[in-house]
Amino acid sequence: RLLITNQLQFLSFADRVLSLEPVGEGAHTLVEVDPKAPAEGTVFKQLMDEFQRLQTKAEQARQAGLEKALSAMSEGTANSKTNSKVFKQDGFQGAELVNKEHIEGGDVSWKPYKEYYRHFGGVGWWMLIVLGHVIFNACDKFSQIWIGWYADQ
């Protein structure tokens, strides 16, 4: 099986890891790397360092948020607003539990419908579809009348 991804959290499942490393002006080569001990100065090492930094920051924000939430709940001041704000720290949005939804009101103009009809083929195409339905229903009704007349004879 082959998995091509930039999601570094899947490295633990890999048997082999290959990385595109630059070898010159605009040229790259495919190099097998050891994810547990990447070579210094490689693109893969830079990716791993950044991944570790972000994981550490996320864990610190999560811990700080949990501690604040627990203290707020123990003080009896935890409500939905408190909980949503408590989990924001240092601009880290991934640990936020609740976001207030932005709701807009108003009417939808006819413009999107006109665009839809235009892209579907215009009024002529829609008229053909409606005419087809009318003909189908007329034939269906005629066949019912004819079968009724034939059965009566």
PDB file of C-alpha atoms in Angstrom, residues 138-153:
ATOM      1  CA  ALA A 138     -51.770  13.396 -21.791  1.00  0.00           C
ATOM      2  CA  CYS A 139     -50.713   9.990 -23.189  1.00  0.00           C
ATOM      3  CA  ASP A 140     -51.177   8.393 -19.764  1.00  0.00           C
ATOM      4  CA  LYS A 141     -54.687   9.842 -19.421  1.00  0.00           C
ATOM      5  CA  PHE A 142     -55.582   8.815 -23.002  1.00  0.00           C
ATOM      6  CA  SER A 143     -54.430   5.231 -22.351  1.00  0.00           C
ATOM      7  CA  GLN A 144     -56.579   5.070 -19.192  1.00  0.00           C
ATOM      8  CA  ILE A 145     -59.633   6.373 -21.084  1.00  0.00           C
ATOM      9  CA  TRP A 146     -59.029   3.997 -23.997  1.00  0.00           C
ATOM     10  CA  ILE A 147     -58.598   0.946 -21.668  1.00  0.00           C
ATOM     11  CA  GLY A 148     -61.838   1.933 -19.890  1.00  0.00           C
ATOM     12  CA  TRP A 149     -63.701   2.271 -23.202  1.00  0.00           C
ATOM     13  CA  TYR A 150     -62.273  -1.032 -24.508  1.00  0.00           C
ATOM     14  CA  ALA A 151     -63.175  -2.873 -21.255  1.00  0.00           C
ATOM     15  CA  ASP A 152     -66.781  -1.610 -21.489  1.00  0.00           C
ATOM     16  CA  GLN A 153     -67.301  -3.159 -24.942  1.00  0.00           C
TER      17      GLN A 153
END
